[in-house]
Tab-separated table of C-alpha atoms in Angstrom:
chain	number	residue	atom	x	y	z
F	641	UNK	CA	8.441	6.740	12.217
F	642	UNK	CA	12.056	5.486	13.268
F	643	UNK	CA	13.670	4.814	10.283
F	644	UNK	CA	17.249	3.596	10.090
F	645	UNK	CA	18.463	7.394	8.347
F	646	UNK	CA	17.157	8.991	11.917
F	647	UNK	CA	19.477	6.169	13.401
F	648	UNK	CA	22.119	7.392	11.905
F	649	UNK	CA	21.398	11.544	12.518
F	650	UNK	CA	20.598	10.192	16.256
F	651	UNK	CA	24.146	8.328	16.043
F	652	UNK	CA	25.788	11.032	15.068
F	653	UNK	CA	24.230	14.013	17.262
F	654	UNK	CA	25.137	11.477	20.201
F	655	UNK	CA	28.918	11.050	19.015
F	656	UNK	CA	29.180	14.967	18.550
F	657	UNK	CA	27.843	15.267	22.161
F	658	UNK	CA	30.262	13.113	23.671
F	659	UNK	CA	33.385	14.113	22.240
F	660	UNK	CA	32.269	18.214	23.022
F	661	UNK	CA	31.606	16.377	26.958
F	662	UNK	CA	35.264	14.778	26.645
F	663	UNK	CA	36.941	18.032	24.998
F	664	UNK	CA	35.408	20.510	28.687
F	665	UNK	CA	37.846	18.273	30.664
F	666	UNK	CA	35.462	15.867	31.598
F	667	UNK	CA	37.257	11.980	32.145
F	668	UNK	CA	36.725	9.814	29.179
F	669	UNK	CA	34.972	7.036	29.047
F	670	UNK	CA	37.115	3.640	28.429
F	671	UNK	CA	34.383	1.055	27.763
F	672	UNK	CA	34.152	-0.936	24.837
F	673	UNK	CA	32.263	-3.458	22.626
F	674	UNK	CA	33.993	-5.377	19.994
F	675	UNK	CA	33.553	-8.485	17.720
F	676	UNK	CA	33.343	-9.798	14.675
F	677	UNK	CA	30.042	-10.750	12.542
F	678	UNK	CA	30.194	-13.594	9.447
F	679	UNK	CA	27.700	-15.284	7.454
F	680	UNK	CA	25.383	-17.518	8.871
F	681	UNK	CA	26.811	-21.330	8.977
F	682	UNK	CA	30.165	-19.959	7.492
F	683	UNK	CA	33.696	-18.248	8.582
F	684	UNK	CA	33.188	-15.591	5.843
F	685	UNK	CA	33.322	-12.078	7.427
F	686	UNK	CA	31.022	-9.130	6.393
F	687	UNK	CA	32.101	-6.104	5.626
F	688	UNK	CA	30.030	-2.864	5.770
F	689	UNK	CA	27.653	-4.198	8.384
F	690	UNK	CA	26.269	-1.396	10.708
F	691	UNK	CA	26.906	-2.122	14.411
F	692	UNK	CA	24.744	0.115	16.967
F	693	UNK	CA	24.939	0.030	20.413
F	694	UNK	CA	22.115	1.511	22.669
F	695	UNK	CA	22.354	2.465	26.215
F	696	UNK	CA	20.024	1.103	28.840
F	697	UNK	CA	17.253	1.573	30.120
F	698	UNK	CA	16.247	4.134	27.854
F	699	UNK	CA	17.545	2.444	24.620
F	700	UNK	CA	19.250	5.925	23.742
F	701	UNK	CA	21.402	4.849	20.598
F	702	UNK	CA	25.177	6.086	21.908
F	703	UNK	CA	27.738	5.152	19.121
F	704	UNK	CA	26.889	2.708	15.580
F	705	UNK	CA	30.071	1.456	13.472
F	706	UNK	CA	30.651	-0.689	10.364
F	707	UNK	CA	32.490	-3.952	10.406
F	708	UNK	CA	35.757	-3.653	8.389
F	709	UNK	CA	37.367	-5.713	5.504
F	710	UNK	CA	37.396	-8.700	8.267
F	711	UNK	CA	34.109	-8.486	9.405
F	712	UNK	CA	35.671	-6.590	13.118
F	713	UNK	CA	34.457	-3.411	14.597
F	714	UNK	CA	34.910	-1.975	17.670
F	715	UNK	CA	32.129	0.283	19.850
F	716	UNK	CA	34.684	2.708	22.150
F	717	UNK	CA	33.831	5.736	24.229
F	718	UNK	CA	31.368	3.963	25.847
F	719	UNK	CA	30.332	5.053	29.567
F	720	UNK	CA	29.454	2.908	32.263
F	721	UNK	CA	26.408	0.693	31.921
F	722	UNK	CA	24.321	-1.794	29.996
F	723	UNK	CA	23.713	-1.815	26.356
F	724	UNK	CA	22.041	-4.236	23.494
F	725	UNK	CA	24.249	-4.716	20.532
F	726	UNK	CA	22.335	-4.565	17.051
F	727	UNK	CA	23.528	-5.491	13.865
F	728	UNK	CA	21.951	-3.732	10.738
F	729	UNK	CA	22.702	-4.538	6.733
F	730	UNK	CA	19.350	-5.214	5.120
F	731	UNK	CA	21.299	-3.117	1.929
F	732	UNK	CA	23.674	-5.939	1.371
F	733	UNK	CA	20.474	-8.211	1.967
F	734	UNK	CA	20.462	-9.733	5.544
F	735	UNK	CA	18.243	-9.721	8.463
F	736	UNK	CA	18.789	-7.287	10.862
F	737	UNK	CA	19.729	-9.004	14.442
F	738	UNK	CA	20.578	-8.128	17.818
F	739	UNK	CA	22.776	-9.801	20.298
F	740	UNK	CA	22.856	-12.875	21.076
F	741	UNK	CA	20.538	-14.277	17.504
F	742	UNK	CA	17.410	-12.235	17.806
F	743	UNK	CA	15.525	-10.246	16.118
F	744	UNK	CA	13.797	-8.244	18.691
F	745	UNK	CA	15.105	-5.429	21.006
F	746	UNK	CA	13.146	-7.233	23.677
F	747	UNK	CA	14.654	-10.578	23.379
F	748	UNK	CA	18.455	-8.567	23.060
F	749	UNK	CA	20.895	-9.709	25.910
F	750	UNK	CA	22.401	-7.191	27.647
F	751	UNK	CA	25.844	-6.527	27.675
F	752	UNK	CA	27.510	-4.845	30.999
F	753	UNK	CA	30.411	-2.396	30.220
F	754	UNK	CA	32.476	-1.262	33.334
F	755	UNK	CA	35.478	0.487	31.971
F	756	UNK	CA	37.286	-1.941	30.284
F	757	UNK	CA	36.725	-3.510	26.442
F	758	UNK	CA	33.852	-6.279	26.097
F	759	UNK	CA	35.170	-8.745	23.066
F	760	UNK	CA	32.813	-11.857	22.082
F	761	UNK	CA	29.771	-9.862	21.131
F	762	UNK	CA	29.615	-11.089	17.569
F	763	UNK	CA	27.080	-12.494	15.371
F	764	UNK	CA	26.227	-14.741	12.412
F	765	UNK	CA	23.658	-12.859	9.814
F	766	UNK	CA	21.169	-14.625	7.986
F	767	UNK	CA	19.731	-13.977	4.429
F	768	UNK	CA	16.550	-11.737	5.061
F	769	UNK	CA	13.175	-11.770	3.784
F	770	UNK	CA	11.333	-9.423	1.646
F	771	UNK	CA	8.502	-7.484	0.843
F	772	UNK	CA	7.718	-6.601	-2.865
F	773	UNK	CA	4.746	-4.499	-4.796
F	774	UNK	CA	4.162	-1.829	-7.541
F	775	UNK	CA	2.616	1.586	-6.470
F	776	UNK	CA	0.309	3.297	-9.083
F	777	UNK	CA	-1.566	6.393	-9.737
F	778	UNK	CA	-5.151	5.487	-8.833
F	779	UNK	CA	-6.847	7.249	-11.353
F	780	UNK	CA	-4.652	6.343	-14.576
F	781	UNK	CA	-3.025	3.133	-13.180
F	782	UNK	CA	0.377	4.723	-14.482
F	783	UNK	CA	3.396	3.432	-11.875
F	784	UNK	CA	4.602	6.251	-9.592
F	785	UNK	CA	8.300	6.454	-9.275
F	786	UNK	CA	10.073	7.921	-6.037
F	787	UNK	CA	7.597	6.771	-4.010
F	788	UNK	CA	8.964	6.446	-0.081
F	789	UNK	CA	8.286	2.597	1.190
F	790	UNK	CA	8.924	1.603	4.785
F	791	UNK	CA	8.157	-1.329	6.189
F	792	UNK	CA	8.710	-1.114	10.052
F	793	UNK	CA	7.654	-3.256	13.303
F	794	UNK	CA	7.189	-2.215	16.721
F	795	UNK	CA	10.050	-4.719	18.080
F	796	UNK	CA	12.267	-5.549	14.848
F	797	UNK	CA	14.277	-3.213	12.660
F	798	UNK	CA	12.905	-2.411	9.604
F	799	UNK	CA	13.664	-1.030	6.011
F	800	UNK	CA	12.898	1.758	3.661
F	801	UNK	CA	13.308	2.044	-0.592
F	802	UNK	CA	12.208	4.501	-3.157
F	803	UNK	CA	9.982	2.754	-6.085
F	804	UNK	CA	11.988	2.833	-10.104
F	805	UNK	CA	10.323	4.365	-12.730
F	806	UNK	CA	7.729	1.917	-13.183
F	807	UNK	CA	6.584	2.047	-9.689
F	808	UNK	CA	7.358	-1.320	-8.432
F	809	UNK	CA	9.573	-1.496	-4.968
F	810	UNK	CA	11.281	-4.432	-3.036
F	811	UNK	CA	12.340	-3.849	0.826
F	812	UNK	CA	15.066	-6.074	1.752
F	813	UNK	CA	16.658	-7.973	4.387
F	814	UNK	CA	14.041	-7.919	6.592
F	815	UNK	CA	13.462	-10.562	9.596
F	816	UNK	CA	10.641	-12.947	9.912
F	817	UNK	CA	8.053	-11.246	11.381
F	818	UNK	CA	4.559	-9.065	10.507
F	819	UNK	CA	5.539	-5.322	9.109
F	820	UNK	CA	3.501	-2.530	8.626
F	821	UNK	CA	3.949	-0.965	5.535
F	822	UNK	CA	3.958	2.765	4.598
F	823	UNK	CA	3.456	4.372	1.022
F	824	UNK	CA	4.453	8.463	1.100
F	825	UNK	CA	5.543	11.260	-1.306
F	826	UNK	CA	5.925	14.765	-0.952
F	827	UNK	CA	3.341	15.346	-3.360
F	828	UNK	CA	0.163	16.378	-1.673
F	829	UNK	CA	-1.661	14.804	-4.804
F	830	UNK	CA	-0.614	11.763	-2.789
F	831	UNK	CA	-1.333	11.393	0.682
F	832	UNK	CA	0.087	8.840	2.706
F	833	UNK	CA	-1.312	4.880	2.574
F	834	UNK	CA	-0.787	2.245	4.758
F	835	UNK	CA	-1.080	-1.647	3.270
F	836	UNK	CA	-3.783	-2.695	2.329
F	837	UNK	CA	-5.358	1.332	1.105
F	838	UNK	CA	-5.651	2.551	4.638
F	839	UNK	CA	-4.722	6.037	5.245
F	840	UNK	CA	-4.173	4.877	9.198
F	841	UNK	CA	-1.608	2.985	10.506
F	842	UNK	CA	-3.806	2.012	13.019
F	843	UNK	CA	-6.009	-0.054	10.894
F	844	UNK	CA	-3.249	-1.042	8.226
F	845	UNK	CA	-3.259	-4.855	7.320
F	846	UNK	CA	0.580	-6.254	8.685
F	847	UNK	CA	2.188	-8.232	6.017
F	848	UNK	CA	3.622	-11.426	7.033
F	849	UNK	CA	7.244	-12.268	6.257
F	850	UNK	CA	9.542	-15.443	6.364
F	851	UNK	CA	13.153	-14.756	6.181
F	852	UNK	CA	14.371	-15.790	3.225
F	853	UNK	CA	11.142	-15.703	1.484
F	854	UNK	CA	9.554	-13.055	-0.626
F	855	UNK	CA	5.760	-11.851	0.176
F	856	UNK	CA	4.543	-10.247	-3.099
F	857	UNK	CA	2.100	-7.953	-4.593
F	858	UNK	CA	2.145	-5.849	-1.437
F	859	UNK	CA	0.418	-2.841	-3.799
F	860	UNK	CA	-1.000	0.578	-3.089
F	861	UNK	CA	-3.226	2.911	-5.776
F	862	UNK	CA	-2.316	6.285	-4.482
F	863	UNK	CA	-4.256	9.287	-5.034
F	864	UNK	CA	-7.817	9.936	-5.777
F	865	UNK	CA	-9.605	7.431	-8.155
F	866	UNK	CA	-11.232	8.646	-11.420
F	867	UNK	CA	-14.553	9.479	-11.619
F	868	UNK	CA	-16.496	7.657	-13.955
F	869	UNK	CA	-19.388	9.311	-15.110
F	870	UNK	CA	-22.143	7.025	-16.211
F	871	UNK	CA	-24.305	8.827	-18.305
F	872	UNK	CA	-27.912	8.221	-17.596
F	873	UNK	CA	-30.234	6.570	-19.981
F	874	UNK	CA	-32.737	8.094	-21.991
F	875	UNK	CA	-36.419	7.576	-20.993
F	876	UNK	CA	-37.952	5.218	-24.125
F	877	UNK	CA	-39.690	7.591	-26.486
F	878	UNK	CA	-43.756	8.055	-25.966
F	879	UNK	CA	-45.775	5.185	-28.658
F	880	UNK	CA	-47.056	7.430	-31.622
F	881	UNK	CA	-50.535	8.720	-30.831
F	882	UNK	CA	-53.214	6.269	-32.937
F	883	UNK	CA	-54.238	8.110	-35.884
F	884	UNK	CA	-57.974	9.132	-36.189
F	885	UNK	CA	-59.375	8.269	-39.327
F	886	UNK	CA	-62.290	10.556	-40.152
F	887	UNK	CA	-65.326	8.508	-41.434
F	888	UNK	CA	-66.082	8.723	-44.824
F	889	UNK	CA	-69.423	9.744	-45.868
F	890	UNK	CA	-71.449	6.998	-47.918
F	891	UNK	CA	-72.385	8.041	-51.181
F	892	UNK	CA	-74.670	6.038	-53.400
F	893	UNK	CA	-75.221	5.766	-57.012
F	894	UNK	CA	-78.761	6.832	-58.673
F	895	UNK	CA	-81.431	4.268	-58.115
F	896	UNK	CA	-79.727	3.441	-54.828
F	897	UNK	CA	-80.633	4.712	-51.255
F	898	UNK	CA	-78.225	5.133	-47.888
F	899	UNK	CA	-80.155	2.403	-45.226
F	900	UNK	CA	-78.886	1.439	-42.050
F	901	UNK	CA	-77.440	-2.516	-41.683
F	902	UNK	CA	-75.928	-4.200	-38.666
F	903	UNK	CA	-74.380	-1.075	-37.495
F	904	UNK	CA	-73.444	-0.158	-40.938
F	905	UNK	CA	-74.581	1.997	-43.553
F	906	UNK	CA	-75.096	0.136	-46.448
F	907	UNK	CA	-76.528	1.398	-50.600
F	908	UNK	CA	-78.922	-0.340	-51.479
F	909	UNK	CA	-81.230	-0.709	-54.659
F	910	UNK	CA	-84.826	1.653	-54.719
F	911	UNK	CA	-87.657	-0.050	-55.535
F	912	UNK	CA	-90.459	1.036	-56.500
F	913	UNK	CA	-93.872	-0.100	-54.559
F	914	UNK	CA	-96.258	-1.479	-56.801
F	915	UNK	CA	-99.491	-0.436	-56.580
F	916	UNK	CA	-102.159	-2.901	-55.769
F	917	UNK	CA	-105.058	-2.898	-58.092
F	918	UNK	CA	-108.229	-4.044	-57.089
């Protein structure tokens, strides 16, 4: 990913190359870029703004500076060509912006240097948007602190932060525009998300945001979820087997006799046949 801290390295590397090119005897290059960059709608100068320049037409990034106590910088060493001017301080909270008022590489005007300084190439910054959310260990729900949040776009320059203790993060000065955003760690408990849970940038959802407006609960549950073990019901215990009742046995008094009644045995009373007499 091209975040603004590879800028910088890439600034640097390209500065050290040049003056080692100017110190074998080689003829310095005399071009320059200067200006001046305020607050939007104001005459109040900015300091610490980062200034880039990038060489065309392979948008290699030649020499960055910061704006001074009045808001000036100057780009110098600069060969012979065309470059796109880009102005970068979403840490004191403004949009990022290239020359002349956009917010895309694509849409920067190109500024010809031939030799001589270029003065004019200044710009007004605007308050930038932002992106806000809480990252959180998906299996306890605790916040995970440290985590590395970059939201980035394939035409405007984007912005990176570390989540506090608690987890939650806010990237700043962004411009309006739809950002992909990236959750990583060096922890390979955590492997890398994309908004919203995908681990692909591919198929991450872009957020959508309106400079100066704040889109919020941009969240990601990193890590594996817990396992929740449902334990599985018992089967219903088996009805108690009927209980056999084992038949009594009829026993009748004296003078009574066991007969057979309705399906039941029944006493009943003896008599005694009389005998007929003729």
């Amino acid at each position: 990913m091209f975040t603004r801290l590879r800028l910088v390295m890439m600034c640097a590397i390209s500065v050290a190359a040049f003056s080692l090119f100017v110190s074998t005897g080689s003829a310095a290059a005399a071009g320059e870029i200067k200006g001046e960059v305020v607050k939007a709608g104001s005459s109040i100068a900015i300091e610490g703004v980062e200034v880039c320049a990038y060489q065309l037409p392979t948008y290699e990034l030649f020499a960055c500076k910061e704006t001074d106590i009045n808001g000036r910088y100057v780009l110098s060493g600069l060969p012979e060509g065309e470059y796109i001017v880009e102005f970068w301080a979403p840490y004191l909270g403004f949009a990022p912006q290239f020359f002349n008022g956009v917010a895309s590489y694509e849409e920067a005007e190109e500024i010809p240097v031939s030799g001589g300084p270029v003065s004019g190439i200044d710009a007004e910054l605007e308050k930038g948007g932002a992106i806000e959310g809480r990252v959180s260990d998906a299996s306890t729900g605790a916040g995970i602190k440290g985590v590395f949040v970059c939201a980035y776009s394939r035409v405007i320059a984007g912005n990176c932060v570390t989540t506090n203790p608690a987890g939650d993060y806010a990237v700043e000065g962004l411009a309006t525009g739809s950002y992909a955003v990236e959750f990583s760690t060096e922890s390979p408990a955590y492997p890398t998300l994309f908004y919203n849970q995908q681990s692909n940038p591919s198929s991450a959802n872009l957020v959508t945001v309106t400079a100066p407006n704040v889109t919020g609960n941009i969240n990601a549950q990193m890590g594996k979820p817990k396992v929740v073990v449902i334990p599985t019901p018992a089967p219903p215990a088996a009805p108690p087997a009927p209980r056999k009742h084992k038949a009594k046995t009829l026993k009748c008094h004296k003078g009574f006799k066991k007969t057979k009644r309705h399906g039941r045995q029944v006493c009943v009373k003896k008599h005694k046949r009389k005998k007929h007499h003729s």
